[in-house]
Amino acid sequence: MVALTSASLDETFETLSDEQRRRLLYYLSESSDGTATVEELIELLGGNAQQTEIRLRHVHIPYLRDTAMVDYDDRTETVRYRETPFLERIIECCPDEFTS
């Protein structure tokens, strides 16, 4: 079992407080290879494509990269999920909260 610090719990819950980040993490964690292109993620989030792309590129991807939940390759514009055991337990426990 992985020991969690108060800071890592706070970071995880802060990350999950945003509906779009929950959807992104769920999508990536459930994909066969844990990766998606920025274009796929824009489509996933829907709404105004231009606004979604700006928010994805300037808010969500940097945030998730900084918290070490994803890696981002600028060259291929690919986001790769980094397995996070605690997050995976939360997703397993409450999948409906990630897909609504």
The first five atom37 places (N, CA, C, CB, O) and aatype in JSON, in Angstrom:
{
  "aatype": [12, 19, 0, 10, 16, 15, 0, 15, 10, 3, 6, 16, 13, 6, 16, 10, 15, 3, 6, 5, 1, 1, 1, 10, 10, 18, 18, 10, 15, 6, 15, 15, 3, 7, 16, 0, 16, 19, 6, 6, 10, 9, 6, 10, 10, 7, 7, 2, 0, 5, 5, 16, 6, 9, 1, 10, 1, 8, 19, 8, 9, 14, 18, 10, 1, 3, 16, 0, 12, 19, 3, 18, 3, 3, 1, 16, 6, 16, 19, 1, 18, 1, 6, 16, 14, 13, 10, 6, 1, 9, 9, 6, 4, 4, 14, 3, 6, 13, 16, 15],
  "atom_mask": [
    [1, 1, 1, 1, 1],
    [1, 1, 1, 1, 1],
    [1, 1, 1, 1, 1],
    [1, 1, 1, 1, 1],
    [1, 1, 1, 1, 1],
    [1, 1, 1, 1, 1],
    [1, 1, 1, 1, 1],
    [1, 1, 1, 1, 1],
    [1, 1, 1, 1, 1],
    [1, 1, 1, 1, 1],
    [1, 1, 1, 1, 1],
    [1, 1, 1, 1, 1],
    [1, 1, 1, 1, 1],
    [1, 1, 1, 1, 1],
    [1, 1, 1, 1, 1],
    [1, 1, 1, 1, 1],
    [1, 1, 1, 1, 1],
    [1, 1, 1, 1, 1],
    [1, 1, 1, 1, 1],
    [1, 1, 1, 1, 1],
    [1, 1, 1, 1, 1],
    [1, 1, 1, 1, 1],
    [1, 1, 1, 1, 1],
    [1, 1, 1, 1, 1],
    [1, 1, 1, 1, 1],
    [1, 1, 1, 1, 1],
    [1, 1, 1, 1, 1],
    [1, 1, 1, 1, 1],
    [1, 1, 1, 1, 1],
    [1, 1, 1, 1, 1],
    [1, 1, 1, 1, 1],
    [1, 1, 1, 1, 1],
    [1, 1, 1, 1, 1],
    [1, 1, 1, 0, 1],
    [1, 1, 1, 1, 1],
    [1, 1, 1, 1, 1],
    [1, 1, 1, 1, 1],
    [1, 1, 1, 1, 1],
    [1, 1, 1, 1, 1],
    [1, 1, 1, 1, 1],
    [1, 1, 1, 1, 1],
    [1, 1, 1, 1, 1],
    [1, 1, 1, 1, 1],
    [1, 1, 1, 1, 1],
    [1, 1, 1, 1, 1],
    [1, 1, 1, 0, 1],
    [1, 1, 1, 0, 1],
    [1, 1, 1, 1, 1],
    [1, 1, 1, 1, 1],
    [1, 1, 1, 1, 1],
    [1, 1, 1, 1, 1],
    [1, 1, 1, 1, 1],
    [1, 1, 1, 1, 1],
    [1, 1, 1, 1, 1],
    [1, 1, 1, 1, 1],
    [1, 1, 1, 1, 1],
    [1, 1, 1, 1, 1],
    [1, 1, 1, 1, 1],
    [1, 1, 1, 1, 1],
    [1, 1, 1, 1, 1],
    [1, 1, 1, 1, 1],
    [1, 1, 1, 1, 1],
    [1, 1, 1, 1, 1],
    [1, 1, 1, 1, 1],
    [1, 1, 1, 1, 1],
    [1, 1, 1, 1, 1],
    [1, 1, 1, 1, 1],
    [1, 1, 1, 1, 1],
    [1, 1, 1, 1, 1],
    [1, 1, 1, 1, 1],
    [1, 1, 1, 1, 1],
    [1, 1, 1, 1, 1],
    [1, 1, 1, 1, 1],
    [1, 1, 1, 1, 1],
    [1, 1, 1, 1, 1],
    [1, 1, 1, 1, 1],
    [1, 1, 1, 1, 1],
    [1, 1, 1, 1, 1],
    [1, 1, 1, 1, 1],
    [1, 1, 1, 1, 1],
    [1, 1, 1, 1, 1],
    [1, 1, 1, 1, 1],
    [1, 1, 1, 1, 1],
    [1, 1, 1, 1, 1],
    [1, 1, 1, 1, 1],
    [1, 1, 1, 1, 1],
    [1, 1, 1, 1, 1],
    [1, 1, 1, 1, 1],
    [1, 1, 1, 1, 1],
    [1, 1, 1, 1, 1],
    [1, 1, 1, 1, 1],
    [1, 1, 1, 1, 1],
    [1, 1, 1, 1, 1],
    [1, 1, 1, 1, 1],
    [1, 1, 1, 1, 1],
    [1, 1, 1, 1, 1],
    [1, 1, 1, 1, 1],
    [1, 1, 1, 1, 1],
    [1, 1, 1, 1, 1],
    [1, 1, 1, 1, 1]
  ],
  "atom_positions": [
    [[0.84, -1.18, 0.0], [0.0, 0.0, 0.0], [0.88, 1.24, 0.0], [-0.95, 0.0, 1.21], [1.9, 1.3, 0.7]],
    [[0.48, 2.23, -0.79], [1.23, 3.47, -0.91], [0.82, 4.41, 0.21], [1.0, 4.13, -2.28], [-0.36, 4.64, 0.44]],
    [[1.81, 4.95, 0.91], [1.52, 5.91, 1.98], [1.19, 7.25, 1.35], [2.73, 6.03, 2.97], [1.93, 7.75, 0.49]],
    [[0.1, 7.83, 1.78], [-0.31, 9.13, 1.26], [-0.08, 10.19, 2.31], [-1.79, 9.1, 0.84], [-0.38, 10.01, 3.48]],
    [[0.46, 11.3, 1.85], [0.64, 12.43, 2.75], [-0.58, 13.34, 2.65], [1.94, 13.22, 2.4], [-1.38, 13.22, 1.71]],
    [[-0.72, 14.2, 3.59], [-1.82, 15.16, 3.56], [-1.74, 16.0, 2.29], [-1.78, 16.08, 4.81], [-2.77, 16.3, 1.67]],
    [[-0.53, 16.38, 1.9], [-0.35, 17.19, 0.69], [-0.8, 16.43, -0.55], [1.12, 17.61, 0.54], [-1.43, 17.01, -1.43]],
    [[-0.49, 15.13, -0.64], [-0.89, 14.38, -1.83], [-2.4, 14.16, -1.86], [-0.17, 13.03, -1.88], [-3.01, 14.13, -2.93]],
    [[-3.02, 14.0, -0.68], [-4.48, 13.9, -0.64], [-5.11, 15.22, -1.08], [-4.96, 13.54, 0.78], [-6.05, 15.22, -1.88]],
    [[-4.6, 16.32, -0.57], [-5.12, 17.64, -0.95], [-4.99, 17.85, -2.45], [-4.37, 18.75, -0.18], [-5.92, 18.33, -3.1]],
    [[-3.84, 17.49, -3.0], [-3.6, 17.67, -4.43], [-4.56, 16.82, -5.26], [-2.15, 17.3, -4.78], [-5.11, 17.3, -6.25]],
    [[-4.77, 15.59, -4.85], [-5.68, 14.7, -5.59], [-7.1, 15.24, -5.55], [-5.64, 13.28, -5.0], [-7.76, 15.3, -6.58]],
    [[-7.56, 15.63, -4.38], [-8.93, 16.13, -4.28], [-9.1, 17.48, -4.97], [-9.33, 16.25, -2.82], [-10.15, 17.75, -5.54]],
    [[-8.08, 18.32, -4.94], [-8.12, 19.58, -5.69], [-8.24, 19.29, -7.18], [-6.86, 20.45, -5.39], [-9.02, 19.94, -7.88]],
    [[-7.48, 18.34, -7.66], [-7.54, 17.94, -9.07], [-8.93, 17.46, -9.44], [-6.5, 16.84, -9.36], [-9.46, 17.83, -10.49]],
    [[-9.51, 16.65, -8.58], [-10.81, 16.05, -8.87], [-11.98, 17.02, -8.64], [-11.0, 14.82, -8.03], [-13.12, 16.69, -8.95]],
    [[-11.7, 18.19, -8.1], [-12.78, 19.15, -7.85], [-13.3, 19.76, -9.16], [-12.29, 20.25, -6.91], [-14.36, 20.38, -9.17]],
    [[-12.56, 19.6, -10.23], [-12.97, 20.14, -11.52], [-13.57, 19.03, -12.39], [-11.78, 20.81, -12.23], [-12.91, 18.01, -12.64]],
    [[-14.8, 19.22, -12.85], [-15.5, 18.2, -13.64], [-14.74, 17.82, -14.92], [-16.9, 18.68, -14.0], [-14.66, 16.65, -15.26]],
    [[-14.19, 18.8, -15.62], [-13.47, 18.49, -16.85], [-12.22, 17.66, -16.58], [-13.09, 19.78, -17.59], [-11.91, 16.74, -17.34]],
    [[-11.5, 17.95, -15.51], [-10.32, 17.14, -15.18], [-10.74, 15.73, -14.81], [-9.52, 17.78, -14.03], [-10.05, 14.77, -15.17]],
    [[-11.86, 15.57, -14.1], [-12.35, 14.22, -13.78], [-12.62, 13.45, -15.06], [-13.63, 14.29, -12.9], [-12.22, 12.29, -15.19]],
    [[-13.29, 14.09, -16.0], [-13.61, 13.42, -17.27], [-12.35, 13.06, -18.04], [-14.51, 14.32, -18.14], [-12.25, 11.96, -18.59]],
    [[-11.38, 13.97, -18.08], [-10.12, 13.69, -18.77], [-9.39, 12.5, -18.14], [-9.22, 14.92, -18.74], [-8.95, 11.59, -18.84]],
    [[-9.27, 12.52, -16.83], [-8.55, 11.44, -16.14], [-9.26, 10.1, -16.31], [-8.41, 11.77, -14.66], [-8.61, 9.08, -16.51]],
    [[-10.57, 10.1, -16.24], [-11.31, 8.86, -16.42], [-11.1, 8.33, -17.84], [-12.82, 9.08, -16.15], [-10.81, 7.15, -18.03]],
    [[-11.24, 9.2, -18.82], [-11.07, 8.8, -20.22], [-9.68, 8.21, -20.44], [-11.28, 10.01, -21.16], [-9.54, 7.15, -21.05]],
    [[-8.67, 8.89, -19.96], [-7.3, 8.41, -20.14], [-7.05, 7.11, -19.39], [-6.3, 9.47, -19.68], [-6.39, 6.21, -19.91]],
    [[-7.56, 7.02, -18.17], [-7.32, 5.81, -17.37], [-8.03, 4.59, -17.96], [-7.78, 6.02, -15.93], [-7.58, 3.46, -17.77]],
    [[-9.13, 4.82, -18.66], [-9.89, 3.71, -19.24], [-9.49, 3.37, -20.67], [-11.35, 4.04, -19.2], [-9.9, 2.34, -21.19]],
    [[-8.69, 4.22, -21.3], [-8.28, 3.93, -22.68], [-7.28, 2.78, -22.69], [-7.66, 5.18, -23.36], [-6.59, 2.54, -21.7]],
    [[-7.22, 2.08, -23.79], [-6.4, 0.86, -23.86], [-4.93, 1.12, -23.62], [-6.58, 0.21, -25.2], [-4.25, 0.29, -23.0]],
    [[-4.41, 2.26, -24.09], [-2.99, 2.55, -23.89], [-2.74, 3.77, -23.02], [-2.32, 2.74, -25.23], [-1.59, 4.2, -22.85]],
    [[-3.81, 4.34, -22.46], [-3.66, 5.49, -21.56], [-3.29, 6.78, -22.24], [0.0, 0.0, 0.0], [-2.85, 7.73, -21.58]],
    [[-3.46, 6.85, -23.56], [-3.08, 8.06, -24.28], [-4.26, 8.6, -25.1], [-1.89, 7.79, -25.2], [-5.2, 7.89, -25.43]],
    [[-4.16, 9.89, -25.4], [-5.13, 10.54, -26.28], [-4.47, 11.78, -26.87], [-6.44, 10.9, -25.51], [-3.58, 12.38, -26.26]],
    [[-4.91, 12.15, -28.04], [-4.43, 13.38, -28.64], [-5.23, 14.55, -28.06], [-4.54, 13.34, -30.19], [-6.31, 14.36, -27.5]],
    [[-4.69, 15.73, -28.2], [-5.4, 16.92, -27.75], [-6.73, 17.02, -28.49], [-4.55, 18.2, -27.99], [-7.74, 17.38, -27.88]],
    [[-6.75, 16.71, -29.77], [-7.99, 16.77, -30.55], [-9.06, 15.82, -29.98], [-7.72, 16.41, -32.02], [-10.23, 16.19, -29.89]],
    [[-8.65, 14.61, -29.59], [-9.61, 13.68, -28.98], [-10.18, 14.26, -27.69], [-8.93, 12.32, -28.69], [-11.38, 14.15, -27.43]],
    [[-9.33, 14.88, -26.9], [-9.77, 15.42, -25.62], [-10.68, 16.63, -25.8], [-8.58, 15.8, -24.77], [-11.6, 16.83, -25.01]],
    [[-10.43, 17.43, -26.83], [-11.31, 18.56, -27.14], [-12.7, 18.02, -27.47], [-10.74, 19.42, -28.32], [-13.71, 18.53, -26.99]],
    [[-12.73, 16.98, -28.3], [-14.01, 16.36, -28.67], [-14.71, 15.77, -27.45], [-13.78, 15.27, -29.73], [-15.93, 15.89, -27.31]],
    [[-13.94, 15.14, -26.58], [-14.5, 14.55, -25.36], [-15.19, 15.6, -24.5], [-13.4, 13.85, -24.56], [-16.29, 15.37, -24.0]],
    [[-14.55, 16.74, -24.32], [-15.08, 17.77, -23.44], [-16.23, 18.55, -24.07], [-13.99, 18.71, -23.05], [-17.07, 19.11, -23.36]],
    [[-16.26, 18.6, -25.39], [-17.36, 19.25, -26.08], [-17.43, 20.74, -25.83], [0.0, 0.0, 0.0], [-16.46, 21.37, -25.41]],
    [[-18.6, 21.3, -26.11], [-18.79, 22.74, -25.95], [-18.17, 23.48, -27.11], [0.0, 0.0, 0.0], [-17.96, 22.92, -28.19]],
    [[-17.88, 24.75, -26.88], [-17.23, 25.58, -27.88], [-15.81, 25.07, -28.08], [-17.24, 27.08, -27.46], [-15.0, 25.13, -27.15]],
    [[-15.51, 24.56, -29.27], [-14.22, 23.91, -29.51], [-13.03, 24.83, -29.23], [-14.15, 23.42, -30.95], [-12.03, 24.39, -28.65]],
    [[-13.13, 26.08, -29.63], [-12.02, 27.0, -29.41], [-11.8, 27.27, -27.93], [-12.28, 28.32, -30.15], [-10.66, 27.24, -27.46]],
    [[-12.86, 27.52, -27.19], [-12.73, 27.75, -25.75], [-12.25, 26.5, -25.03], [-14.08, 28.21, -25.16], [-11.43, 26.58, -24.12]],
    [[-12.75, 25.34, -25.45], [-12.33, 24.08, -24.84], [-10.84, 23.84, -25.08], [-13.15, 22.9, -25.4], [-10.12, 23.43, -24.17]],
    [[-10.39, 24.11, -26.31], [-8.98, 23.92, -26.62], [-8.1, 24.84, -25.79], [-8.72, 24.16, -28.1], [-7.07, 24.41, -25.27]],
    [[-8.48, 26.08, -25.66], [-7.7, 27.04, -24.87], [-7.63, 26.58, -23.41], [-8.32, 28.47, -24.95], [-6.55, 26.56, -22.81]],
    [[-8.76, 26.2, -22.85], [-8.78, 25.75, -21.45], [-7.96, 24.47, -21.28], [-10.24, 25.52, -20.98], [-7.25, 24.31, -20.29]],
    [[-8.07, 23.58, -22.23], [-7.32, 22.32, -22.17], [-5.82, 22.58, -22.21], [-7.73, 21.39, -23.32], [-5.06, 22.07, -21.39]],
    [[-5.39, 23.38, -23.18], [-3.96, 23.63, -23.36], [-3.34, 24.52, -22.27], [-3.72, 24.27, -24.7], [-2.18, 24.36, -21.92]],
    [[-4.12, 25.45, -21.75], [-3.56, 26.43, -20.82], [-3.91, 26.2, -19.36], [-4.01, 27.79, -21.22], [-3.31, 26.81, -18.47]],
    [[-4.88, 25.33, -19.11], [-5.27, 25.08, -17.72], [-5.11, 23.59, -17.38], [-6.72, 25.53, -17.48], [-4.3, 23.22, -16.53]],
    [[-5.9, 22.75, -18.03], [-5.98, 21.35, -17.6], [-4.71, 20.53, -17.85], [-7.12, 20.68, -18.29], [-4.21, 19.88, -16.94]],
    [[-4.19, 20.57, -19.06], [-2.97, 19.78, -19.33], [-1.81, 20.25, -18.45], [-2.58, 19.87, -20.82], [-1.15, 19.41, -17.84]],
    [[-1.53, 21.55, -18.35], [-0.44, 21.97, -17.46], [-0.68, 21.56, -16.0], [-0.25, 23.47, -17.54], [0.24, 21.13, -15.31]],
    [[-1.92, 21.7, -15.55], [-2.24, 21.33, -14.17], [-1.99, 19.85, -13.94], [-3.7, 21.68, -13.83], [-1.34, 19.47, -12.97]],
    [[-2.51, 19.01, -14.83], [-2.34, 17.56, -14.67], [-0.88, 17.13, -14.84], [-3.22, 16.82, -15.68], [-0.43, 16.19, -14.2]],
    [[-0.16, 17.81, -15.69], [1.28, 17.53, -15.85], [2.03, 17.92, -14.58], [1.86, 18.29, -17.07], [2.89, 17.17, -14.12]],
    [[1.71, 19.08, -14.01], [2.39, 19.54, -12.8], [2.11, 18.64, -11.6], [1.97, 20.96, -12.48], [2.94, 18.53, -10.69]],
    [[0.95, 18.0, -11.58], [0.63, 17.09, -10.48], [1.08, 15.66, -10.78], [-0.88, 17.11, -10.21], [0.81, 14.74, -10.01]],
    [[1.78, 15.48, -11.89], [2.35, 14.18, -12.3], [1.28, 13.12, -12.58], [3.28, 13.68, -11.22], [1.54, 11.92, -12.43]],
    [[0.09, 13.56, -12.98], [-0.95, 12.6, -13.34], [-0.93, 12.27, -14.82], [-2.32, 13.13, -12.94], [-1.45, 11.23, -15.24]],
    [[-0.34, 13.16, -15.63], [-0.18, 12.91, -17.06], [1.18, 13.4, -17.52], [-1.32, 13.59, -17.87], [1.83, 14.22, -16.86]],
    [[1.59, 12.89, -18.66], [2.74, 13.41, -19.38], [2.18, 14.02, -20.66], [3.83, 12.3, -19.68], [1.16, 13.56, -21.19]],
    [[2.84, 15.04, -21.16], [2.39, 15.68, -22.4], [3.56, 15.81, -23.34], [1.75, 17.06, -22.12], [4.62, 16.32, -22.97]],
    [[3.37, 15.36, -24.58], [4.38, 15.46, -25.62], [3.96, 16.58, -26.57], [4.57, 14.1, -26.4], [3.0, 16.44, -27.33]],
    [[4.68, 17.71, -26.51], [4.35, 18.87, -27.36], [4.45, 18.53, -28.84], [5.29, 20.03, -27.04], [3.65, 19.0, -29.65]],
    [[5.41, 17.71, -29.18], [5.66, 17.39, -30.59], [4.48, 16.65, -31.22], [6.93, 16.56, -30.72], [4.06, 16.98, -32.32]],
    [[3.96, 15.65, -30.51], [2.86, 14.84, -31.06], [1.5, 15.28, -30.52], [3.08, 13.38, -30.74], [0.46, 14.75, -30.94]],
    [[1.51, 16.23, -29.6], [0.28, 16.7, -28.94], [-0.5, 15.53, -28.35], [-0.61, 17.48, -29.93], [-1.71, 15.4, -28.52]],
    [[0.24, 14.68, -27.65], [-0.34, 13.49, -27.03], [-0.24, 13.59, -25.52], [0.36, 12.22, -27.54], [0.8, 13.96, -24.96]],
    [[-1.32, 13.24, -24.87], [-1.38, 13.22, -23.41], [-1.37, 11.75, -22.99], [-2.66, 13.97, -22.86], [-2.13, 10.94, -23.53]],
    [[-0.52, 11.41, -22.03], [-0.42, 10.04, -21.55], [-0.69, 10.01, -20.05], [0.99, 9.43, -21.86], [-0.08, 10.74, -19.27]],
    [[-1.62, 9.16, -19.67], [-1.98, 8.99, -18.26], [-0.84, 8.29, -17.52], [-3.3, 8.18, -18.12], [-0.27, 7.32, -18.02]],
    [[-0.53, 8.79, -16.33], [0.45, 8.14, -15.46], [-0.32, 7.45, -14.35], [1.49, 9.18, -14.88], [-1.05, 8.09, -13.6]],
    [[-0.16, 6.16, -14.27], [-0.92, 5.39, -13.27], [-0.72, 5.97, -11.88], [-0.49, 3.92, -13.29], [0.4, 6.22, -11.43]],
    [[-1.84, 6.19, -11.22], [-1.87, 6.75, -9.88], [-2.76, 5.85, -9.04], [-2.38, 8.24, -9.88], [-3.98, 5.96, -9.12]],
    [[-2.18, 4.96, -8.23], [-2.98, 3.98, -7.49], [-4.13, 4.58, -6.67], [-2.1, 3.2, -6.58], [-5.23, 4.03, -6.67]],
    [[-3.89, 5.67, -5.98], [-4.95, 6.27, -5.17], [-6.09, 6.77, -6.05], [-4.39, 7.42, -4.31], [-7.26, 6.53, -5.75]],
    [[-5.75, 7.46, -7.13], [-6.76, 7.95, -8.06], [-7.54, 6.78, -8.65], [-6.11, 8.78, -9.17], [-8.76, 6.86, -8.8]],
    [[-6.86, 5.73, -8.99], [-7.54, 4.56, -9.59], [-8.52, 3.94, -8.6], [-6.51, 3.51, -10.04], [-9.58, 3.46, -9.0]],
    [[-8.18, 3.94, -7.32], [-9.12, 3.42, -6.31], [-10.36, 4.31, -6.22], [-8.43, 3.33, -4.93], [-11.47, 3.82, -6.04]],
    [[-10.16, 5.62, -6.34], [-11.29, 6.53, -6.3], [-12.18, 6.31, -7.53], [-10.81, 8.0, -6.24], [-13.4, 6.25, -7.4]],
    [[-11.59, 6.2, -8.7], [-12.36, 5.96, -9.93], [-13.14, 4.65, -9.82], [-11.43, 5.92, -11.17], [-14.31, 4.58, -10.2]],
    [[-12.48, 3.63, -9.3], [-13.12, 2.32, -9.15], [-14.32, 2.4, -8.19], [-12.1, 1.28, -8.65], [-15.35, 1.75, -8.41]],
    [[-14.17, 3.19, -7.16], [-15.2, 3.34, -6.14], [-16.38, 4.18, -6.63], [-14.61, 3.97, -4.9], [-17.53, 3.89, -6.29]],
    [[-16.11, 5.19, -7.42], [-17.14, 6.18, -7.79], [-17.13, 6.48, -9.29], [-16.93, 7.48, -7.0], [-17.0, 7.65, -9.67]],
    [[-17.25, 5.49, -10.16], [-17.12, 5.77, -11.6], [-18.15, 6.75, -12.13], [-17.23, 4.49, -12.37], [-17.86, 7.49, -13.06]],
    [[-19.35, 6.77, -11.56], [-20.4, 7.68, -12.05], [-20.01, 9.14, -11.88], [-21.71, 7.4, -11.32], [-20.46, 9.99, -12.65]],
    [[-19.2, 9.44, -10.88], [-18.78, 10.82, -10.64], [-17.79, 11.31, -11.7], [-18.16, 10.94, -9.26], [-17.55, 12.51, -11.81]],
    [[-17.23, 10.39, -12.47], [-16.24, 10.75, -13.49], [-16.85, 10.83, -14.88], [-15.11, 9.75, -13.48], [-16.23, 11.35, -15.8]],
    [[-18.05, 10.31, -15.04], [-18.63, 10.24, -16.37], [-19.86, 11.1, -16.54], [-18.96, 8.83, -16.7], [-20.41, 11.18, -17.64]],
    [[-20.31, 11.74, -15.49], [-21.55, 12.54, -15.61], [-21.27, 13.95, -16.08], [-22.28, 12.59, -14.28], [-22.19, 14.74, -16.23]]
  ]
}
